[in-house]
């Protein structure tokens, strides 16, 4: 049933949000730390597990897929309730700082990407040298 | 008659929102197809429309929640609010490949720390250029350049004045909006077309709404990867800005 998928998604989100709040509390931070990330991991693990056990029906999957599919309209609704007026009221300084941060961010992505890539190659080399061949496959 | 229609729409706010957003998206995709031959993504145009509606709403009501402050459109507030947004983001993870996430782990974390740090520094530099010298104000504005949540949270923690806090929120909002608008423009140049780059992008930009909309306007398949790192960003910012970064700012200035 479709509701099973929706319920699974809901349970993952609730656990994730609670974990994220708890993590924020532990760190002494007034924010949810990684709640959405934890929820996503839970969902992927749960779906993976259920699929292996053949317990996830196509109908249940539709309950999850629907919400993924409605993502863009939700984001459009989100953008329609941004405080655009306050943003522009911040004046030249806010606009300059906000835009500059984003532009520099974009320009730095290829560099950060390269740093990680080198580390990744090294890691793989180590893995290759340590693990016997069967395990790599 | 008009009143009856208005009441009907207002009493079914969320449904009205589905209808309105659906129409906005139809127009956006139509324009994308006819005017730009698909070069500008329909969702990018729809998000621009959303921002314009938000501006109109803000000017007309003086409220903080864009178009949703107008009673007739209040359902848009629920539809695009944090709860449903996060729900939909999580749902996009269905079908995502999480061995990619593991592979990019280290660069993702690097991107997170780098993202918070450089945003803060740029915020501080701009604040300096505009004549701020007090470390509390500099830190708060720097925090705003991280996200519009980090700014006020840090500012409150270190005792910034309310006008500085308001300014830090404005910086964060402009950042978020710029990410929405600029992502589809920069996407090709920075090769934002794979899970790995999406994770790094999420870690560097960090603003959840910006990343959510930016990736929606680029390629929806990348959403879970970008959201994955971005979800840690505000928390990390709230942790680093009022502590280490504030201390550093105090020492330097």
PDB file of C-alpha atoms in Angstrom, chain B residues 43-238:
ATOM      1  CA  UNK B  43      12.365  24.906 -12.699  1.00  0.00           C
ATOM      2  CA  UNK B  44      14.947  27.727 -12.689  1.00  0.00           C
ATOM      3  CA  UNK B  45      12.333  30.029 -14.209  1.00  0.00           C
ATOM      4  CA  UNK B  46       9.710  28.768 -11.758  1.00  0.00           C
ATOM      5  CA  UNK B  47      12.013  29.552  -8.835  1.00  0.00           C
ATOM      6  CA  UNK B  48      12.607  33.059 -10.215  1.00  0.00           C
ATOM      7  CA  UNK B  49       8.831  33.506 -10.393  1.00  0.00           C
ATOM      8  CA  UNK B  50       8.652  32.279  -6.821  1.00  0.00           C
ATOM      9  CA  UNK B  51      11.159  34.892  -5.696  1.00  0.00           C
ATOM     10  CA  UNK B  52       9.298  37.633  -7.563  1.00  0.00           C
ATOM     11  CA  UNK B  53       6.043  36.546  -5.897  1.00  0.00           C
ATOM     12  CA  UNK B  54       7.868  36.600  -2.566  1.00  0.00           C
ATOM     13  CA  UNK B  55       8.964  40.161  -3.247  1.00  0.00           C
ATOM     14  CA  UNK B  56       5.467  41.264  -4.214  1.00  0.00           C
ATOM     15  CA  UNK B  57       4.072  39.622  -1.083  1.00  0.00           C
ATOM     16  CA  UNK B  58       6.675  41.244   1.121  1.00  0.00           C
ATOM     17  CA  UNK B  59       6.108  44.720  -0.301  1.00  0.00           C
ATOM     18  CA  UNK B  60       2.339  44.431   0.025  1.00  0.00           C
ATOM     19  CA  UNK B  61       2.138  43.039   3.543  1.00  0.00           C
ATOM     20  CA  UNK B  62       5.382  44.135   5.177  1.00  0.00           C
ATOM     21  CA  UNK B  63       5.621  40.578   6.491  1.00  0.00           C
ATOM     22  CA  UNK B  64       8.537  38.193   6.528  1.00  0.00           C
ATOM     23  CA  UNK B  65       7.126  35.230   4.652  1.00  0.00           C
ATOM     24  CA  UNK B  66       6.773  36.522   1.116  1.00  0.00           C
ATOM     25  CA  UNK B  67       3.587  35.742  -0.767  1.00  0.00           C
ATOM     26  CA  UNK B  68       2.341  33.437   1.995  1.00  0.00           C
ATOM     27  CA  UNK B  69       1.651  36.445   4.240  1.00  0.00           C
ATOM     28  CA  UNK B  70      -1.289  37.249   1.977  1.00  0.00           C
ATOM     29  CA  UNK B  71      -4.187  35.272   3.457  1.00  0.00           C
ATOM     30  CA  UNK B  72      -5.243  33.901   0.093  1.00  0.00           C
ATOM     31  CA  UNK B  73      -1.812  32.354  -0.457  1.00  0.00           C
ATOM     32  CA  UNK B  74      -1.134  31.195   3.095  1.00  0.00           C
ATOM     33  CA  UNK B  75      -1.140  27.566   1.951  1.00  0.00           C
ATOM     34  CA  UNK B  76       2.079  28.228   0.038  1.00  0.00           C
ATOM     35  CA  UNK B  77       3.672  28.750   3.439  1.00  0.00           C
ATOM     36  CA  UNK B  78       2.746  25.219   4.450  1.00  0.00           C
ATOM     37  CA  UNK B  79       3.627  23.695   1.090  1.00  0.00           C
ATOM     38  CA  UNK B  80       7.062  25.323   0.957  1.00  0.00           C
ATOM     39  CA  UNK B  81       7.711  25.287   4.691  1.00  0.00           C
ATOM     40  CA  UNK B  82      10.568  23.477   6.367  1.00  0.00           C
ATOM     41  CA  UNK B  83       8.569  20.353   7.176  1.00  0.00           C
ATOM     42  CA  UNK B  84       7.433  19.423   3.675  1.00  0.00           C
ATOM     43  CA  UNK B  85      10.683  20.654   2.165  1.00  0.00           C
ATOM     44  CA  UNK B  86      12.757  18.310   4.317  1.00  0.00           C
ATOM     45  CA  UNK B  87      10.276  15.492   3.713  1.00  0.00           C
ATOM     46  CA  UNK B  88      10.670  15.886  -0.054  1.00  0.00           C
ATOM     47  CA  UNK B  89      14.462  16.220   0.153  1.00  0.00           C
ATOM     48  CA  UNK B  90      14.638  12.955   2.085  1.00  0.00           C
ATOM     49  CA  UNK B  91      12.347  11.286  -0.441  1.00  0.00           C
ATOM     50  CA  UNK B  92      14.774  12.187  -3.238  1.00  0.00           C
ATOM     51  CA  UNK B  93      17.314   9.948  -1.518  1.00  0.00           C
ATOM     52  CA  UNK B  94      15.169   7.035  -2.648  1.00  0.00           C
ATOM     53  CA  UNK B  95      17.197   5.608  -5.485  1.00  0.00           C
ATOM     54  CA  UNK B  96      20.354   7.566  -4.673  1.00  0.00           C
ATOM     55  CA  UNK B  97      23.607   5.691  -4.803  1.00  0.00           C
ATOM     56  CA  UNK B  98      25.201   5.854  -1.393  1.00  0.00           C
ATOM     57  CA  UNK B  99      28.488   4.254  -2.265  1.00  0.00           C
ATOM     58  CA  UNK B 100      29.057   7.627  -3.969  1.00  0.00           C
ATOM     59  CA  UNK B 101      28.495   9.329  -0.633  1.00  0.00           C
ATOM     60  CA  UNK B 102      31.063   7.127   1.063  1.00  0.00           C
ATOM     61  CA  UNK B 103      33.584   7.739  -1.720  1.00  0.00           C
ATOM     62  CA  UNK B 104      33.216  11.503  -1.479  1.00  0.00           C
ATOM     63  CA  UNK B 105      33.173  11.511   2.320  1.00  0.00           C
ATOM     64  CA  UNK B 106      36.546  13.174   2.870  1.00  0.00           C
ATOM     65  CA  UNK B 107      36.154  15.854   0.214  1.00  0.00           C
ATOM     66  CA  UNK B 108      32.650  16.453   1.532  1.00  0.00           C
ATOM     67  CA  UNK B 109      33.971  17.136   5.028  1.00  0.00           C
ATOM     68  CA  UNK B 110      36.797  19.282   3.654  1.00  0.00           C
ATOM     69  CA  UNK B 111      34.243  21.248   1.676  1.00  0.00           C
ATOM     70  CA  UNK B 112      32.131  21.771   4.822  1.00  0.00           C
ATOM     71  CA  UNK B 113      34.944  23.230   6.908  1.00  0.00           C
ATOM     72  CA  UNK B 114      36.289  25.252   4.005  1.00  0.00           C
ATOM     73  CA  UNK B 115      32.771  26.456   3.191  1.00  0.00           C
ATOM     74  CA  UNK B 116      32.058  27.779   6.679  1.00  0.00           C
ATOM     75  CA  UNK B 117      35.510  29.319   7.036  1.00  0.00           C
ATOM     76  CA  UNK B 118      35.770  31.165   3.720  1.00  0.00           C
ATOM     77  CA  UNK B 119      32.166  32.427   3.920  1.00  0.00           C
ATOM     78  CA  UNK B 120      32.917  33.852   7.348  1.00  0.00           C
ATOM     79  CA  UNK B 121      36.133  35.506   6.156  1.00  0.00           C
ATOM     80  CA  UNK B 122      34.446  37.124   3.157  1.00  0.00           C
ATOM     81  CA  UNK B 123      31.622  38.363   5.386  1.00  0.00           C
ATOM     82  CA  UNK B 124      34.158  39.912   7.763  1.00  0.00           C
ATOM     83  CA  UNK B 125      36.170  41.519   4.953  1.00  0.00           C
ATOM     84  CA  UNK B 126      33.087  43.123   3.415  1.00  0.00           C
ATOM     85  CA  UNK B 127      31.991  44.338   6.863  1.00  0.00           C
ATOM     86  CA  UNK B 128      35.457  45.885   7.324  1.00  0.00           C
ATOM     87  CA  UNK B 129      35.157  47.638   3.967  1.00  0.00           C
ATOM     88  CA  UNK B 130      31.863  49.120   5.133  1.00  0.00           C
ATOM     89  CA  UNK B 131      33.450  50.523   8.268  1.00  0.00           C
ATOM     90  CA  UNK B 132      32.678  47.952  10.954  1.00  0.00           C
ATOM     91  CA  UNK B 133      35.566  47.517  13.410  1.00  0.00           C
ATOM     92  CA  UNK B 134      33.969  45.929  16.458  1.00  0.00           C
ATOM     93  CA  UNK B 135      34.718  42.160  16.645  1.00  0.00           C
ATOM     94  CA  UNK B 136      31.166  41.342  17.814  1.00  0.00           C
ATOM     95  CA  UNK B 137      29.628  43.028  14.754  1.00  0.00           C
ATOM     96  CA  UNK B 138      32.265  41.573  12.429  1.00  0.00           C
ATOM     97  CA  UNK B 139      31.648  38.055  13.743  1.00  0.00           C
ATOM     98  CA  UNK B 140      27.881  38.396  13.463  1.00  0.00           C
ATOM     99  CA  UNK B 141      28.024  39.638   9.881  1.00  0.00           C
ATOM    100  CA  UNK B 142      30.582  36.935   9.075  1.00  0.00           C
ATOM    101  CA  UNK B 143      28.134  34.428  10.551  1.00  0.00           C
ATOM    102  CA  UNK B 144      25.393  35.806   8.306  1.00  0.00           C
ATOM    103  CA  UNK B 145      27.609  35.089   5.329  1.00  0.00           C
ATOM    104  CA  UNK B 146      27.663  31.453   6.489  1.00  0.00           C
ATOM    105  CA  UNK B 147      23.859  31.155   6.635  1.00  0.00           C
ATOM    106  CA  UNK B 148      20.990  33.352   7.740  1.00  0.00           C
ATOM    107  CA  UNK B 149      20.601  31.116  10.782  1.00  0.00           C
ATOM    108  CA  UNK B 150      24.244  31.171  11.843  1.00  0.00           C
ATOM    109  CA  UNK B 151      24.296  35.000  11.825  1.00  0.00           C
ATOM    110  CA  UNK B 152      21.498  35.608  14.347  1.00  0.00           C
ATOM    111  CA  UNK B 153      22.405  32.559  16.475  1.00  0.00           C
ATOM    112  CA  UNK B 154      26.022  33.750  16.809  1.00  0.00           C
ATOM    113  CA  UNK B 155      25.019  37.379  17.195  1.00  0.00           C
ATOM    114  CA  UNK B 156      22.670  36.533  20.038  1.00  0.00           C
ATOM    115  CA  UNK B 157      25.315  34.375  21.717  1.00  0.00           C
ATOM    116  CA  UNK B 158      28.010  37.082  21.680  1.00  0.00           C
ATOM    117  CA  UNK B 159      25.670  40.016  22.347  1.00  0.00           C
ATOM    118  CA  UNK B 160      25.394  41.839  19.025  1.00  0.00           C
ATOM    119  CA  UNK B 161      22.951  44.722  18.573  1.00  0.00           C
ATOM    120  CA  UNK B 162      19.680  44.013  16.810  1.00  0.00           C
ATOM    121  CA  UNK B 163      20.485  46.115  13.732  1.00  0.00           C
ATOM    122  CA  UNK B 164      23.704  44.143  13.200  1.00  0.00           C
ATOM    123  CA  UNK B 165      21.758  40.902  13.613  1.00  0.00           C
ATOM    124  CA  UNK B 166      19.182  42.099  11.067  1.00  0.00           C
ATOM    125  CA  UNK B 167      22.007  42.922   8.679  1.00  0.00           C
ATOM    126  CA  UNK B 168      23.532  39.471   9.156  1.00  0.00           C
ATOM    127  CA  UNK B 169      20.183  37.887   8.298  1.00  0.00           C
ATOM    128  CA  UNK B 170      20.017  40.018   5.149  1.00  0.00           C
ATOM    129  CA  UNK B 171      23.492  38.856   4.108  1.00  0.00           C
ATOM    130  CA  UNK B 172      22.457  35.235   4.610  1.00  0.00           C
ATOM    131  CA  UNK B 173      19.215  35.721   2.667  1.00  0.00           C
ATOM    132  CA  UNK B 174      21.056  37.289  -0.256  1.00  0.00           C
ATOM    133  CA  UNK B 175      23.463  34.368  -0.182  1.00  0.00           C
ATOM    134  CA  UNK B 176      20.604  31.894  -0.245  1.00  0.00           C
ATOM    135  CA  UNK B 177      18.846  33.684  -3.104  1.00  0.00           C
ATOM    136  CA  UNK B 178      22.098  34.034  -5.054  1.00  0.00           C
ATOM    137  CA  UNK B 179      22.696  30.297  -4.748  1.00  0.00           C
ATOM    138  CA  UNK B 180      19.213  29.674  -6.152  1.00  0.00           C
ATOM    139  CA  UNK B 181      19.760  31.985  -9.113  1.00  0.00           C
ATOM    140  CA  UNK B 182      23.445  31.403  -9.848  1.00  0.00           C
ATOM    141  CA  UNK B 183      23.620  27.612  -9.548  1.00  0.00           C
ATOM    142  CA  UNK B 184      22.084  26.799 -12.940  1.00  0.00           C
ATOM    143  CA  UNK B 185      24.281  29.500 -14.496  1.00  0.00           C
ATOM    144  CA  UNK B 186      27.532  28.156 -13.020  1.00  0.00           C
ATOM    145  CA  UNK B 187      26.589  24.475 -13.179  1.00  0.00           C
ATOM    146  CA  UNK B 188      28.222  23.734 -16.531  1.00  0.00           C
ATOM    147  CA  UNK B 189      31.418  25.643 -15.807  1.00  0.00           C
ATOM    148  CA  UNK B 190      32.101  23.814 -12.577  1.00  0.00           C
ATOM    149  CA  UNK B 191      30.879  20.460 -13.937  1.00  0.00           C
ATOM    150  CA  UNK B 192      28.058  20.174 -11.444  1.00  0.00           C
ATOM    151  CA  UNK B 193      26.669  17.057 -13.075  1.00  0.00           C
ATOM    152  CA  UNK B 194      27.758  14.221 -10.814  1.00  0.00           C
ATOM    153  CA  UNK B 195      27.151  13.131  -7.202  1.00  0.00           C
ATOM    154  CA  UNK B 196      30.692  13.951  -6.125  1.00  0.00           C
ATOM    155  CA  UNK B 197      30.648  17.588  -7.232  1.00  0.00           C
ATOM    156  CA  UNK B 198      27.114  17.941  -5.874  1.00  0.00           C
ATOM    157  CA  UNK B 199      28.312  16.884  -2.419  1.00  0.00           C
ATOM    158  CA  UNK B 200      31.182  19.358  -2.511  1.00  0.00           C
ATOM    159  CA  UNK B 201      28.821  22.057  -3.747  1.00  0.00           C
ATOM    160  CA  UNK B 202      26.437  21.312  -0.864  1.00  0.00           C
ATOM    161  CA  UNK B 203      29.319  21.538   1.580  1.00  0.00           C
ATOM    162  CA  UNK B 204      30.610  24.836   0.234  1.00  0.00           C
ATOM    163  CA  UNK B 205      27.285  26.671  -0.207  1.00  0.00           C
ATOM    164  CA  UNK B 206      25.570  25.149   2.811  1.00  0.00           C
ATOM    165  CA  UNK B 207      22.329  27.127   2.772  1.00  0.00           C
ATOM    166  CA  UNK B 208      19.676  24.392   2.683  1.00  0.00           C
ATOM    167  CA  UNK B 209      17.077  26.398   0.801  1.00  0.00           C
ATOM    168  CA  UNK B 210      19.674  27.727  -1.646  1.00  0.00           C
ATOM    169  CA  UNK B 211      21.116  24.293  -2.321  1.00  0.00           C
ATOM    170  CA  UNK B 212      17.653  22.719  -2.519  1.00  0.00           C
ATOM    171  CA  UNK B 213      16.506  25.231  -5.132  1.00  0.00           C
ATOM    172  CA  UNK B 214      19.852  25.442  -6.920  1.00  0.00           C
ATOM    173  CA  UNK B 215      19.977  21.717  -7.548  1.00  0.00           C
ATOM    174  CA  UNK B 216      16.285  21.571  -8.409  1.00  0.00           C
ATOM    175  CA  UNK B 217      17.022  24.070 -11.174  1.00  0.00           C
ATOM    176  CA  UNK B 218      20.027  22.081 -12.363  1.00  0.00           C
ATOM    177  CA  UNK B 219      19.330  18.361 -12.005  1.00  0.00           C
ATOM    178  CA  UNK B 220      16.979  16.930  -9.439  1.00  0.00           C
ATOM    179  CA  UNK B 221      18.931  13.668  -9.310  1.00  0.00           C
ATOM    180  CA  UNK B 222      21.729  15.543  -7.554  1.00  0.00           C
ATOM    181  CA  UNK B 223      19.536  16.807  -4.705  1.00  0.00           C
ATOM    182  CA  UNK B 224      20.237  14.026  -2.182  1.00  0.00           C
ATOM    183  CA  UNK B 225      24.001  14.403  -2.577  1.00  0.00           C
ATOM    184  CA  UNK B 226      24.021  18.176  -2.161  1.00  0.00           C
ATOM    185  CA  UNK B 227      21.529  18.043   0.694  1.00  0.00           C
ATOM    186  CA  UNK B 228      23.594  15.380   2.412  1.00  0.00           C
ATOM    187  CA  UNK B 229      26.500  17.735   3.138  1.00  0.00           C
ATOM    188  CA  UNK B 230      24.467  20.938   3.378  1.00  0.00           C
ATOM    189  CA  UNK B 231      22.495  19.448   6.265  1.00  0.00           C
ATOM    190  CA  UNK B 232      25.612  19.642   8.473  1.00  0.00           C
ATOM    191  CA  UNK B 233      26.582  23.156   7.437  1.00  0.00           C
ATOM    192  CA  UNK B 234      24.391  25.352   9.627  1.00  0.00           C
ATOM    193  CA  UNK B 235      25.163  23.181  12.657  1.00  0.00           C
ATOM    194  CA  UNK B 236      28.885  23.422  12.005  1.00  0.00           C
ATOM    195  CA  UNK B 237      28.563  27.178  11.512  1.00  0.00           C
ATOM    196  CA  UNK B 238      26.665  27.605  14.782  1.00  0.00           C
TER     197      UNK B 238
END
